[in-house]
PDB file of C-alpha atoms in Angstrom:
ATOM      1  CA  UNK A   1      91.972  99.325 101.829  1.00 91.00           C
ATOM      2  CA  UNK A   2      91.558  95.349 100.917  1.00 92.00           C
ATOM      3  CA  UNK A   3      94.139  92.728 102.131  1.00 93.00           C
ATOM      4  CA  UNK A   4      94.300  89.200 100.855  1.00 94.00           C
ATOM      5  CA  UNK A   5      96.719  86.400 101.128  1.00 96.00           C
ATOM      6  CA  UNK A   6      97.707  84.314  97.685  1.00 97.00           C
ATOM      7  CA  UNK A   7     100.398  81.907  96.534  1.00 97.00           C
ATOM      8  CA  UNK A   8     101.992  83.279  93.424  1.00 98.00           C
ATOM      9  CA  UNK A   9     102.299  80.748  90.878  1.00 98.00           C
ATOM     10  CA  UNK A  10     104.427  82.871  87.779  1.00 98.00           C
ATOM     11  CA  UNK A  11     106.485  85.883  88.286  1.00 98.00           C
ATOM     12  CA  UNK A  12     107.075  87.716  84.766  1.00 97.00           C
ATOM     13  CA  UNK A  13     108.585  91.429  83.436  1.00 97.00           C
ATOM     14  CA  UNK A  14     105.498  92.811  82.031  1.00 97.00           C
ATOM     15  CA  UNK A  15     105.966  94.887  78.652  1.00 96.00           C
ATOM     16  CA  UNK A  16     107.017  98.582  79.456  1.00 97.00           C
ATOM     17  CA  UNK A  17     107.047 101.623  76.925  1.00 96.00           C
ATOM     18  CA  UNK A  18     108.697 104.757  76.477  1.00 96.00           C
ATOM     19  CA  UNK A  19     107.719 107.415  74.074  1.00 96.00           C
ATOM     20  CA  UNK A  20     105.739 104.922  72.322  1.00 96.00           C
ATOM     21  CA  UNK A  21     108.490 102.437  72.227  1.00 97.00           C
ATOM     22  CA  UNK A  22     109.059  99.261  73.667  1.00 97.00           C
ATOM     23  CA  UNK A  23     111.616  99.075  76.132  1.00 96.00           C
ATOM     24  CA  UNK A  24     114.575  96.431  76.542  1.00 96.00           C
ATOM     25  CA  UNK A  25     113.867  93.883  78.820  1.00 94.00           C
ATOM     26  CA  UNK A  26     116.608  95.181  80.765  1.00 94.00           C
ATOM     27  CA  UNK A  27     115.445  98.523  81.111  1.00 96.00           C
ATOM     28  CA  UNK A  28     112.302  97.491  82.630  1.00 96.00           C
ATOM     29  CA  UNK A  29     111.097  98.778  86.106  1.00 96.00           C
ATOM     30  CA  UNK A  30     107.844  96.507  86.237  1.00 97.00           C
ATOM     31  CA  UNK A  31     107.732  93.656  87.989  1.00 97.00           C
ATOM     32  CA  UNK A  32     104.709  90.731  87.629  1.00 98.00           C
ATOM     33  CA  UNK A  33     103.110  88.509  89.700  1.00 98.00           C
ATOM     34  CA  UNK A  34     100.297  85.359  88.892  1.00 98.00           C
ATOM     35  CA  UNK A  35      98.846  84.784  92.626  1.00 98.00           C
ATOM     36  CA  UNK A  36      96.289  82.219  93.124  1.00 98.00           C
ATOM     37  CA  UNK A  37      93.564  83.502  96.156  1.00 95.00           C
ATOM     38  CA  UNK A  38      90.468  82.141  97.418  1.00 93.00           C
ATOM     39  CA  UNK A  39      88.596  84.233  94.502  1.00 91.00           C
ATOM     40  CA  UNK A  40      90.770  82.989  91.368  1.00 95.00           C
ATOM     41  CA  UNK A  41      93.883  84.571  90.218  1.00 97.00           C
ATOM     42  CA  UNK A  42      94.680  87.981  90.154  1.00 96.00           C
ATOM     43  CA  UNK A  43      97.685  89.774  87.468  1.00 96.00           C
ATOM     44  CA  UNK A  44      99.866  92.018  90.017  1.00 97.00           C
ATOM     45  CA  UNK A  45     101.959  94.439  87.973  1.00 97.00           C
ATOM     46  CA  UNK A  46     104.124  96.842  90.250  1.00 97.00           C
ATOM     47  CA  UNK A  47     107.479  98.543  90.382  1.00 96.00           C
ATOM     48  CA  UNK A  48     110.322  96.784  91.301  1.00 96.00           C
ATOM     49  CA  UNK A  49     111.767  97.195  94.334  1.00 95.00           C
ATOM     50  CA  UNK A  50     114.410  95.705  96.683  1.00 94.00           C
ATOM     51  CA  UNK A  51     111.264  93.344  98.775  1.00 93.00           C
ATOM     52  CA  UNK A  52     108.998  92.922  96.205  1.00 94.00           C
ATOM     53  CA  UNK A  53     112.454  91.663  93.764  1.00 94.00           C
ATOM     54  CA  UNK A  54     112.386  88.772  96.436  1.00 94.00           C
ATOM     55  CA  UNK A  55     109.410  87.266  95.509  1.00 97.00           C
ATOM     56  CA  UNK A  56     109.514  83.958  93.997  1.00 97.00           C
ATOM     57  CA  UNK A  57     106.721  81.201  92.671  1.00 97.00           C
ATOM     58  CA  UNK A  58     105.209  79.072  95.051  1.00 97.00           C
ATOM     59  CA  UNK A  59     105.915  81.875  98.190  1.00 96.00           C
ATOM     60  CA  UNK A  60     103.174  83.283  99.976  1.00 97.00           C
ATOM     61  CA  UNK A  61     102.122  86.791  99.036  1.00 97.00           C
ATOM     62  CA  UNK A  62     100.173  89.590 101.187  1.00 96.00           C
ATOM     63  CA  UNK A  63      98.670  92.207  98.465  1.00 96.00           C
ATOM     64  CA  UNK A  64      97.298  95.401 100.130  1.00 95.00           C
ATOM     65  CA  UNK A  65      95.258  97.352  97.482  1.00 94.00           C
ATOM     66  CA  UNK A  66      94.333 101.062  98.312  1.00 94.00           C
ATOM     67  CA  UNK A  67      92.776 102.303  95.746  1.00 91.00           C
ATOM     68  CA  UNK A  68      95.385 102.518  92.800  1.00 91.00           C
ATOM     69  CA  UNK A  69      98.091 102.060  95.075  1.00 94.00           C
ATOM     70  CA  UNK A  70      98.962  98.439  95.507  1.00 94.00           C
ATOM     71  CA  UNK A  71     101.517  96.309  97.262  1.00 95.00           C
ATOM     72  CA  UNK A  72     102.663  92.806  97.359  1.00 96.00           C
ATOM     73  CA  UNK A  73     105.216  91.559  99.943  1.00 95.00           C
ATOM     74  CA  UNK A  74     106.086  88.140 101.257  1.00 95.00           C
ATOM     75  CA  UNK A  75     103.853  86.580 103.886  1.00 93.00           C
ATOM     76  CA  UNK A  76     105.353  85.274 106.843  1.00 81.00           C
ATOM     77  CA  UNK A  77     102.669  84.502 109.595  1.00 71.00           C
ATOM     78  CA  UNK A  78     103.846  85.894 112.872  1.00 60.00           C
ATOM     79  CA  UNK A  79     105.405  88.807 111.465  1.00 55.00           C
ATOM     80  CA  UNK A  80     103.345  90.999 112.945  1.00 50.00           C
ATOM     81  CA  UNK A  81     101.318  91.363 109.558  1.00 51.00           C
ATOM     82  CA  UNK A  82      97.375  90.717 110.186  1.00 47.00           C
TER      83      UNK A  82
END
């Protein structure tokens, strides 16, 4: 498991398909994220959910990757999180 701290600097809704077909933008689960690290920027693509939907540009962002599961939730330090 790899943890790593960033500042996300564009939050997009990546293209999503369906049976070959692309889906409206409002039937999109996917959520994006641009976040700038120490080792250059990295393209974050998971589902939307009711933390990750918080996530704005210019927050900071903890990313926990483990193996193809990965995870991006605001960082807050004190929070108990590293």
């Amino acid at each position: 498991m790899n943890k790593y701290i960033g500042k996300v600097i564009e939050v997009y809704i990546p293209d999503e398909y369906k049976n070959g077909e692309l889906l409206d933008i409002m039937d999109r689960t996917l959520l994006g994220f641009k976040v700038m690290t120490d080792n250059g920027i990295r393209d974050i693509v998971v589902k939307s959910n009711y933390d990750n939907a918080k996530i704005t540009k210019g927050k900071l962002v903890e990313v926990t990757v483990n193996g193809d599961d990965i995870s991006i939730m605001l960082y807050e330090e004190g929070n108990g999180h590293w």
